[in-house]
Amino acid sequence: ELMLIGAGYGIFITPNTTAIMDSVDAGIILIDPETHTIQAINTAAANMFGAPAEGIIGKVCHEYLCPAEVGCCPITDYAQNVEHSERVLLKADGSRLSILKTVKSIMLNGRPYLLESFMDITDRKKAEQQLTLERERLANIIEGTGVGTWEWNVQTGELALNDRWAQIVGDD
C-alpha cells in the first residue's frame, strides 16, 4: 500500500519508508527546486520547526527553512554545495535554530527534488561559546598575573612555552 505525502506531484512513499524517516532524529525535508515548496517532511523536522507537518507541506521553504530571500537560494540560485554546513532554521514562532545541514539533489518519479537533512546543533554552539569565553578568561588571567606557562605533549614531545616562561628561564 502506498501513501501520498507530497503536495501535488504524485510523490509516493511506503508506510515502511515513513516509519524509517520518522525514526531518524535528524530533520528530513523534500523540496521542489522549481517552486521551492516543501513537498514532504518527517516528524523530527516538524518538531524542530514547532509546527505540525500538515501546516508546513506546500509552504515555500523560505518561509520556514531558510532565511534566504526569494531569488537568493544558495542551492538553486547560487549553485552552492551545502554539505554539513552550519545554517539557521526559521522556526514557526519566528525564532532561529542553529543547524548542521546537508542538501542533495535527487530524482523521484522522473522529477528533480532537493533532499534536505539537518540536525539541531544548539547545544554544540552553546558549548563552543562557553569554551571561547573560558579561553579568553584564562588568557586574561595569565596575562594579568604575569605567570609563565608551558605545555608538554608527552606523545609527540612537543613543548609550548609562553613569552613570560621564556623570560623566566632566560630563553628569550
mmCIF file of C-alpha atoms in Angstrom:
data_model
loop_
_atom_site.group_PDB
_atom_site.id
_atom_site.type_symbol
_atom_site.label_atom_id
_atom_site.label_comp_id
_atom_site.label_asym_id
_atom_site.label_seq_id
_atom_site.Cartn_x
_atom_site.Cartn_y
_atom_site.Cartn_z
ATOM 1 C CA GLU A 1 0.000 0.000 0.000
ATOM 2 C CA LEU A 2 1.311 3.453 -0.923
ATOM 3 C CA MET A 3 0.639 6.681 0.882
ATOM 4 C CA LEU A 4 0.666 10.136 -0.704
ATOM 5 C CA ILE A 5 2.799 12.541 1.324
ATOM 6 C CA GLY A 6 3.510 15.238 -1.218
ATOM 7 C CA ALA A 7 1.694 18.389 -2.199
ATOM 8 C CA GLY A 8 0.613 17.739 -5.738
ATOM 9 C CA TYR A 9 3.291 15.957 -7.735
ATOM 10 C CA GLY A 10 2.469 12.339 -7.011
ATOM 11 C CA ILE A 11 5.234 11.691 -4.535
ATOM 12 C CA PHE A 12 4.518 8.294 -3.093
ATOM 13 C CA ILE A 13 6.198 6.655 -0.180
ATOM 14 C CA THR A 14 5.521 3.352 1.505
ATOM 15 C CA PRO A 15 4.442 3.174 5.135
ATOM 16 C CA ASN A 16 7.765 1.438 5.863
ATOM 17 C CA THR A 17 9.692 4.389 4.429
ATOM 18 C CA THR A 18 7.589 6.776 6.502
ATOM 19 C CA ALA A 19 8.391 4.737 9.615
ATOM 20 C CA ILE A 20 12.101 4.882 8.788
ATOM 21 C CA MET A 21 12.036 8.639 8.157
ATOM 22 C CA ASP A 22 10.146 9.260 11.387
ATOM 23 C CA SER A 23 12.557 7.138 13.435
ATOM 24 C CA VAL A 24 15.515 9.339 12.465
ATOM 25 C CA ASP A 25 16.466 12.103 14.920
ATOM 26 C CA ALA A 26 17.518 14.369 12.051
ATOM 27 C CA GLY A 27 15.094 16.604 10.181
ATOM 28 C CA ILE A 28 14.361 15.434 6.635
ATOM 29 C CA ILE A 29 12.568 17.579 4.076
ATOM 30 C CA LEU A 30 11.842 17.121 0.378
ATOM 31 C CA ILE A 31 11.630 20.362 -1.630
ATOM 32 C CA ASP A 32 10.555 21.081 -5.196
ATOM 33 C CA PRO A 33 13.546 23.027 -6.616
ATOM 34 C CA GLU A 34 11.389 24.972 -9.106
ATOM 35 C CA THR A 35 8.710 26.268 -6.744
ATOM 36 C CA HIS A 36 10.722 25.961 -3.516
ATOM 37 C CA THR A 37 7.695 24.358 -1.876
ATOM 38 C CA ILE A 38 8.077 21.780 0.854
ATOM 39 C CA GLN A 39 6.738 18.502 -0.518
ATOM 40 C CA ALA A 40 7.396 16.172 2.426
ATOM 41 C CA ILE A 41 8.682 16.433 5.976
ATOM 42 C CA ASN A 42 9.469 13.986 8.759
ATOM 43 C CA THR A 43 8.418 14.290 12.404
ATOM 44 C CA ALA A 44 11.836 15.474 13.628
ATOM 45 C CA ALA A 45 11.824 18.376 11.145
ATOM 46 C CA ALA A 46 8.264 19.364 12.068
ATOM 47 C CA ASN A 47 9.202 19.289 15.762
ATOM 48 C CA MET A 48 12.248 21.499 15.140
ATOM 49 C CA PHE A 49 10.023 23.940 13.230
ATOM 50 C CA GLY A 50 7.485 23.891 16.020
ATOM 51 C CA ALA A 51 4.529 23.294 13.708
ATOM 52 C CA PRO A 52 2.549 20.256 12.513
ATOM 53 C CA ALA A 53 3.660 18.689 9.228
ATOM 54 C CA GLU A 54 0.257 19.422 7.667
ATOM 55 C CA GLY A 55 0.827 23.136 8.184
ATOM 56 C CA ILE A 56 4.283 23.019 6.594
ATOM 57 C CA ILE A 57 3.800 20.851 3.493
ATOM 58 C CA GLY A 58 3.055 23.051 0.492
ATOM 59 C CA LYS A 59 4.690 26.150 2.023
ATOM 60 C CA VAL A 60 7.636 27.910 0.434
ATOM 61 C CA CYS A 61 10.875 26.837 2.089
ATOM 62 C CA HIS A 62 11.945 30.481 2.550
ATOM 63 C CA GLU A 63 9.070 30.872 4.998
ATOM 64 C CA TYR A 64 10.217 28.007 7.217
ATOM 65 C CA LEU A 65 13.549 26.558 6.378
ATOM 66 C CA CYS A 66 15.955 29.149 5.157
ATOM 67 C CA PRO A 67 16.391 32.871 5.841
ATOM 68 C CA ALA A 68 17.488 33.473 2.223
ATOM 69 C CA GLU A 69 15.278 35.820 0.246
ATOM 70 C CA VAL A 70 13.269 34.583 -2.742
ATOM 71 C CA GLY A 71 15.621 34.504 -5.737
ATOM 72 C CA CYS A 72 18.669 34.134 -3.461
ATOM 73 C CA CYS A 73 18.531 30.414 -2.744
ATOM 74 C CA PRO A 74 22.047 29.177 -2.031
ATOM 75 C CA ILE A 75 21.338 25.903 -3.837
ATOM 76 C CA THR A 76 19.138 26.706 -6.850
ATOM 77 C CA ASP A 77 20.155 30.332 -7.499
ATOM 78 C CA TYR A 78 23.830 30.325 -6.454
ATOM 79 C CA ALA A 79 24.690 26.640 -7.037
ATOM 80 C CA GLN A 80 26.338 26.352 -3.625
ATOM 81 C CA ASN A 81 27.249 22.971 -2.236
ATOM 82 C CA VAL A 82 25.610 22.564 1.166
ATOM 83 C CA GLU A 83 27.248 19.628 2.896
ATOM 84 C CA HIS A 84 27.497 19.571 6.687
ATOM 85 C CA SER A 85 27.124 23.334 6.646
ATOM 86 C CA GLU A 86 26.170 25.386 9.689
ATOM 87 C CA ARG A 87 22.949 27.195 8.853
ATOM 88 C CA VAL A 88 19.924 28.754 10.519
ATOM 89 C CA LEU A 89 16.446 27.227 10.589
ATOM 90 C CA LEU A 90 13.498 29.605 10.750
ATOM 91 C CA LYS A 91 11.008 28.318 13.314
ATOM 92 C CA ALA A 92 7.231 28.775 13.261
ATOM 93 C CA ASP A 93 7.405 31.206 16.201
ATOM 94 C CA GLY A 94 9.915 33.418 14.367
ATOM 95 C CA SER A 95 12.941 32.303 16.381
ATOM 96 C CA ARG A 96 16.027 30.780 14.812
ATOM 97 C CA LEU A 97 17.679 27.441 15.443
ATOM 98 C CA SER A 98 21.332 26.605 14.702
ATOM 99 C CA ILE A 99 21.505 23.527 12.475
ATOM 100 C CA LEU A 100 24.039 21.446 10.603
ATOM 101 C CA LYS A 101 22.538 20.948 7.140
ATOM 102 C CA THR A 102 23.154 18.890 4.018
ATOM 103 C CA VAL A 103 21.247 19.247 0.740
ATOM 104 C CA LYS A 104 21.323 16.682 -2.066
ATOM 105 C CA SER A 105 19.670 16.800 -5.485
ATOM 106 C CA ILE A 106 17.683 13.633 -6.135
ATOM 107 C CA MET A 107 15.246 12.311 -8.736
ATOM 108 C CA LEU A 108 11.880 10.811 -7.739
ATOM 109 C CA ASN A 109 9.394 9.598 -10.329
ATOM 110 C CA GLY A 110 11.417 11.388 -13.019
ATOM 111 C CA ARG A 111 11.293 14.762 -11.249
ATOM 112 C CA PRO A 112 14.139 16.601 -9.505
ATOM 113 C CA TYR A 113 13.907 17.360 -5.788
ATOM 114 C CA LEU A 114 16.123 18.713 -3.066
ATOM 115 C CA LEU A 115 16.531 16.378 -0.119
ATOM 116 C CA GLU A 116 17.498 18.371 2.941
ATOM 117 C CA SER A 117 18.653 16.791 6.171
ATOM 118 C CA PHE A 118 19.641 18.709 9.269
ATOM 119 C CA MET A 119 20.403 18.377 12.957
ATOM 120 C CA ASP A 120 19.928 20.807 15.835
ATOM 121 C CA ILE A 121 23.375 21.980 16.970
ATOM 122 C CA THR A 122 22.182 24.493 19.569
ATOM 123 C CA ASP A 123 23.884 22.649 22.430
ATOM 124 C CA ARG A 124 27.145 22.403 20.479
ATOM 125 C CA LYS A 125 27.057 26.124 19.665
ATOM 126 C CA LYS A 126 26.489 26.973 23.349
ATOM 127 C CA ALA A 127 29.409 24.725 24.364
ATOM 128 C CA GLU A 128 31.652 26.405 21.762
ATOM 129 C CA GLN A 129 30.692 29.847 23.107
ATOM 130 C CA GLN A 130 31.393 28.755 26.688
ATOM 131 C CA LEU A 131 34.764 27.308 25.661
ATOM 132 C CA THR A 132 35.697 30.540 23.868
ATOM 133 C CA LEU A 133 34.768 32.594 26.940
ATOM 134 C CA GLU A 134 36.798 30.288 29.212
ATOM 135 C CA ARG A 135 39.825 30.514 26.919
ATOM 136 C CA GLU A 136 39.575 34.320 26.897
ATOM 137 C CA ARG A 137 39.221 34.341 30.679
ATOM 138 C CA LEU A 138 42.253 32.090 31.135
ATOM 139 C CA ALA A 139 44.324 34.184 28.709
ATOM 140 C CA ASN A 140 43.380 37.329 30.650
ATOM 141 C CA ILE A 141 44.362 35.702 33.959
ATOM 142 C CA ILE A 142 47.722 34.549 32.582
ATOM 143 C CA GLU A 143 48.442 37.966 31.070
ATOM 144 C CA GLY A 144 47.200 39.892 34.124
ATOM 145 C CA THR A 145 49.264 37.903 36.634
ATOM 146 C CA GLY A 146 52.401 37.710 34.512
ATOM 147 C CA VAL A 147 52.820 33.972 35.032
ATOM 148 C CA GLY A 148 54.833 31.779 32.754
ATOM 149 C CA THR A 149 53.217 28.695 31.274
ATOM 150 C CA TRP A 150 54.456 25.643 29.466
ATOM 151 C CA GLU A 151 52.764 22.641 27.951
ATOM 152 C CA TRP A 152 54.438 19.362 27.116
ATOM 153 C CA ASN A 153 52.817 16.855 24.787
ATOM 154 C CA VAL A 154 54.153 13.562 26.119
ATOM 155 C CA GLN A 155 53.147 11.657 22.996
ATOM 156 C CA THR A 156 54.882 13.947 20.489
ATOM 157 C CA GLY A 157 57.492 15.561 22.738
ATOM 158 C CA GLU A 158 56.319 18.991 21.598
ATOM 159 C CA LEU A 159 56.919 21.751 24.150
ATOM 160 C CA ALA A 160 54.990 25.031 24.018
ATOM 161 C CA LEU A 161 56.124 27.994 26.158
ATOM 162 C CA ASN A 162 54.591 31.413 26.534
ATOM 163 C CA ASP A 163 56.814 34.512 26.324
ATOM 164 C CA ARG A 164 56.831 35.037 30.095
ATOM 165 C CA TRP A 165 58.068 31.478 30.751
ATOM 166 C CA ALA A 166 60.833 32.042 28.214
ATOM 167 C CA GLN A 167 61.840 35.238 30.096
ATOM 168 C CA ILE A 168 61.823 33.405 33.457
ATOM 169 C CA VAL A 169 64.156 30.653 32.233
ATOM 170 C CA GLY A 170 66.293 33.099 30.246
ATOM 171 C CA ASP A 171 65.346 31.779 26.812
ATOM 172 C CA ASP A 172 64.053 34.983 25.269
#
